[in-house]
Short mmCIF file of C-alpha atoms in Angstrom, two decimals:
data_model
loop_
_atom_site.label_atom_id
_atom_site.label_comp_id
_atom_site.label_asym_id
_atom_site.label_seq_id
_atom_site.Cartn_x
_atom_site.Cartn_y
_atom_site.Cartn_z
CA UNK A 249 44.62 -222.41 121.81
CA UNK A 250 45.86 -224.41 118.86
CA UNK A 251 44.91 -223.52 115.32
CA UNK A 252 42.87 -225.43 112.75
CA UNK A 253 43.88 -225.53 109.10
CA UNK A 254 41.77 -226.12 106.00
CA UNK A 255 43.22 -227.07 102.62
CA UNK A 256 40.59 -225.98 100.10
CA UNK A 257 41.22 -226.90 96.45
CA UNK A 258 39.30 -226.87 93.20
CA UNK A 259 37.93 -230.20 92.00
CA UNK A 260 39.72 -232.35 89.43
CA UNK A 261 39.39 -232.11 85.65
CA UNK A 262 35.78 -232.56 84.52
CA UNK A 263 34.19 -234.67 81.83
CA UNK A 264 30.74 -233.10 81.60
CA UNK A 265 29.35 -232.65 85.11
CA UNK A 266 31.55 -235.32 86.68
CA UNK A 267 35.26 -235.79 87.12
CA UNK A 268 36.97 -237.51 84.20
CA UNK A 269 37.73 -241.18 84.89
CA UNK A 270 41.44 -240.78 84.18
CA UNK A 271 41.62 -237.76 86.49
CA UNK A 272 40.09 -239.74 89.36
CA UNK A 273 42.43 -242.66 88.71
CA UNK A 274 45.40 -240.28 88.82
CA UNK A 275 44.30 -238.84 92.20
CA UNK A 276 43.82 -242.33 93.66
CA UNK A 277 47.30 -243.30 92.47
CA UNK A 278 49.27 -240.08 93.03
CA UNK A 279 47.14 -237.93 95.32
CA UNK A 280 47.38 -234.17 94.94
CA UNK A 281 51.14 -233.58 94.77
CA UNK A 282 51.18 -230.16 96.43
CA UNK A 283 48.93 -231.41 99.24
CA UNK A 284 50.39 -234.84 99.98
CA UNK A 285 53.34 -233.73 102.11
CA UNK A 286 51.10 -231.37 104.10
CA UNK A 287 49.07 -234.40 105.22
CA UNK A 288 52.01 -236.34 106.64
CA UNK A 289 51.64 -236.89 110.37
CA UNK A 290 48.31 -235.07 110.53
CA UNK A 291 44.92 -235.85 112.00
CA UNK A 292 42.70 -235.18 108.99
CA UNK A 293 39.01 -234.40 108.88
CA UNK A 294 37.39 -234.62 105.43
CA UNK A 295 34.78 -232.07 104.34
CA UNK A 296 32.52 -233.65 101.74
CA UNK A 297 32.31 -230.67 99.40
CA UNK A 298 29.24 -229.06 97.86
CA UNK A 299 25.94 -229.96 96.23
CA UNK A 300 27.81 -231.27 93.18
CA UNK A 301 29.01 -234.85 92.79
CA UNK A 302 32.32 -233.72 91.30
CA UNK A 303 33.50 -232.35 94.64
CA UNK A 304 32.66 -235.58 96.45
CA UNK A 305 34.27 -237.61 93.65
CA UNK A 306 37.51 -235.65 94.04
CA UNK A 307 37.41 -235.95 97.84
CA UNK A 308 36.68 -239.67 97.62
CA UNK A 309 39.59 -240.26 95.26
CA UNK A 310 41.94 -238.38 97.57
CA UNK A 311 40.75 -240.34 100.61
CA UNK A 312 41.46 -243.53 98.65
CA UNK A 313 44.98 -242.23 98.02
CA UNK A 314 45.53 -241.38 101.69
CA UNK A 315 44.31 -244.87 102.63
CA UNK A 316 46.72 -246.44 100.14
CA UNK A 317 44.01 -248.19 98.14
CA UNK A 318 45.95 -248.14 94.86
CA UNK A 319 49.62 -247.96 95.87
CA UNK A 320 52.04 -249.59 98.27
CA UNK A 321 53.07 -246.60 100.37
CA UNK A 322 50.49 -244.64 102.32
CA UNK A 323 50.79 -241.13 103.65
CA UNK A 324 51.36 -241.38 107.41
CA UNK A 325 48.17 -239.68 108.57
CA UNK A 326 44.93 -240.47 110.36
CA UNK A 327 41.48 -239.66 108.95
CA UNK A 328 39.44 -238.87 112.05
CA UNK A 329 36.05 -238.14 110.49
CA UNK A 330 33.92 -236.37 107.91
CA UNK A 331 32.01 -233.10 107.82
CA UNK A 332 28.85 -233.08 105.66
CA UNK A 333 28.80 -231.24 102.33
CA UNK A 334 27.55 -227.65 102.41
CA UNK A 335 25.56 -226.38 99.39
CA UNK A 336 26.32 -222.77 100.36
CA UNK A 337 29.76 -223.45 98.85
CA UNK A 338 28.28 -224.51 95.51
CA UNK A 339 24.76 -225.22 94.27
CA UNK A 340 22.83 -225.09 90.99
CA UNK A 341 20.59 -222.15 91.89
CA UNK A 342 23.60 -220.02 92.82
CA UNK A 343 25.59 -220.94 89.73
CA UNK A 344 22.55 -220.33 87.50
CA UNK A 345 22.32 -216.85 89.00
CA UNK A 346 26.05 -216.39 88.51
CA UNK A 347 25.81 -217.10 84.78
CA UNK A 348 22.40 -215.55 84.03
CA UNK A 349 23.71 -212.45 82.24
CA UNK A 350 25.56 -213.25 78.97
CA UNK A 351 27.45 -209.95 79.09
CA UNK A 352 28.83 -210.76 82.54
CA UNK A 353 29.80 -214.26 81.38
CA UNK A 354 31.65 -212.78 78.40
CA UNK A 355 33.42 -210.27 80.65
CA UNK A 356 34.36 -213.01 83.11
CA UNK A 357 35.82 -215.07 80.27
CA UNK A 358 38.02 -212.13 79.28
CA UNK A 359 38.99 -211.09 82.81
CA UNK A 360 37.60 -213.21 85.67
CA UNK A 361 34.34 -213.52 87.63
CA UNK A 362 35.44 -211.22 90.42
CA UNK A 363 36.39 -208.36 88.09
CA UNK A 364 33.19 -208.84 86.09
CA UNK A 365 30.95 -208.68 89.17
CA UNK A 366 32.91 -205.76 90.64
CA UNK A 367 31.45 -203.75 87.76
CA UNK A 368 28.10 -205.51 87.38
CA UNK A 369 26.97 -206.24 90.95
CA UNK A 370 29.37 -205.83 93.89
CA UNK A 371 26.45 -206.59 96.21
CA UNK A 372 26.29 -210.09 94.68
CA UNK A 373 29.96 -210.60 95.59
CA UNK A 374 29.24 -209.55 99.17
CA UNK A 375 26.21 -211.84 99.47
CA UNK A 376 28.10 -214.85 98.12
CA UNK A 377 31.08 -214.14 100.37
CA UNK A 378 28.93 -213.81 103.51
CA UNK A 379 27.22 -217.16 102.83
CA UNK A 380 30.56 -218.82 102.09
CA UNK A 381 32.13 -217.37 105.24
CA UNK A 382 29.24 -218.74 107.31
CA UNK A 383 29.82 -222.15 105.74
CA UNK A 384 33.55 -221.90 106.40
CA UNK A 385 33.00 -221.06 110.07
CA UNK A 386 30.66 -224.03 110.34
CA UNK A 387 33.34 -226.32 108.91
CA UNK A 388 35.91 -225.09 111.41
CA UNK A 389 33.40 -225.46 114.24
CA UNK A 390 33.09 -229.18 113.47
CA UNK A 391 36.85 -229.82 113.68
CA UNK A 392 39.09 -230.06 116.71
CA UNK A 393 42.14 -227.93 117.45
CA UNK A 394 45.22 -229.18 115.67
CA UNK A 395 43.31 -231.00 112.93
CA UNK A 396 43.81 -230.52 109.20
CA UNK A 397 40.60 -230.27 107.19
CA UNK A 398 40.57 -231.08 103.49
CA UNK A 399 37.78 -229.81 101.24
CA UNK A 400 37.10 -229.58 97.53
CA UNK A 401 35.07 -226.84 95.88
CA UNK A 402 34.65 -224.69 92.82
CA UNK A 403 36.16 -221.70 91.09
CA UNK A 404 35.44 -218.80 91.56
CA UNK A 405 33.87 -219.60 94.94
CA UNK A 406 37.21 -220.56 96.50
CA UNK A 407 38.85 -217.35 95.28
CA UNK A 408 35.99 -215.17 96.54
CA UNK A 409 36.22 -216.83 99.94
CA UNK A 410 39.97 -216.20 100.02
CA UNK A 411 39.42 -212.56 99.09
CA UNK A 412 36.94 -212.21 101.96
CA UNK A 413 39.66 -213.35 104.39
CA UNK A 414 42.35 -211.15 102.81
CA UNK A 415 41.72 -207.65 104.14
CA UNK A 416 45.11 -206.32 102.97
CA UNK A 417 44.60 -207.61 99.40
CA UNK A 418 47.77 -209.69 99.32
CA UNK A 419 46.05 -212.11 96.92
CA UNK A 420 45.66 -210.84 93.37
CA UNK A 421 42.00 -210.25 92.50
CA UNK A 422 42.87 -211.37 88.94
CA UNK A 423 43.66 -214.95 89.95
CA UNK A 424 41.96 -217.92 88.24
CA UNK A 425 42.43 -221.28 89.98
CA UNK A 426 43.41 -224.33 87.95
CA UNK A 427 42.17 -227.80 88.90
CA UNK A 428 43.53 -229.13 92.22
CA UNK A 429 44.90 -225.74 93.28
CA UNK A 430 43.60 -223.49 96.01
CA UNK A 431 44.37 -222.01 99.41
CA UNK A 432 45.11 -222.90 103.02
CA UNK A 433 42.77 -221.23 105.50
CA UNK A 434 43.69 -221.05 109.19
CA UNK A 435 41.41 -220.38 112.14
CA UNK A 436 43.08 -219.15 115.31
CA UNK A 437 41.42 -217.33 118.20
CA UNK A 438 38.24 -217.11 116.13
CA UNK A 439 39.93 -215.32 113.23
CA UNK A 440 40.16 -216.91 109.77
CA UNK A 441 43.04 -215.96 107.50
CA UNK A 442 44.63 -217.26 104.31
CA UNK A 443 48.02 -218.70 105.20
CA UNK A 444 49.08 -220.53 102.05
CA UNK A 445 48.53 -221.13 98.34
CA UNK A 446 48.26 -224.64 96.88
CA UNK A 447 49.89 -224.41 93.46
CA UNK A 448 50.07 -226.92 90.65
CA UNK A 449 53.36 -228.72 90.09
CA UNK A 450 55.31 -227.43 87.11
#
């Protein structure tokens, strides 16, 4: 059985609730530098993000880049289809619950959301991770072996999902993802693991 890979990155730089116009224009023109080469020669299935427009805006801009809409040279890849957005990976009710306690928000600002909820409500972490894992399995189920899936989501949801697939705690629980960074998830023989880190260019 061949594996399936998912590149899962945080959305682009925001302006309010949406992605800033200049950030979208940059993605259309230049793509996501640490992702571009990974797409070369691949059959790519696009996951349309979460409940929030900013994930779909980022995905749409990257699809435009892959299609060569704003530059002469395209990445040599084939987009084979889309997977619908999944609100379990980001929705208003969940994020309102996340930020409901000002003390937790203040702690998360100092440390990060995972460390804050470790102390405040580890059961909340588990619930969020279980929902996100179910969504992740559903994404993989809608792709074919050998395909590369690209999705865009939110911090700290992406980190918490990575932690859930990282039983040996290789990934630092103190990590905070910057825009357009994230992880590569791989499904093989029904097991999902984290097999790479998408870092920002320096």
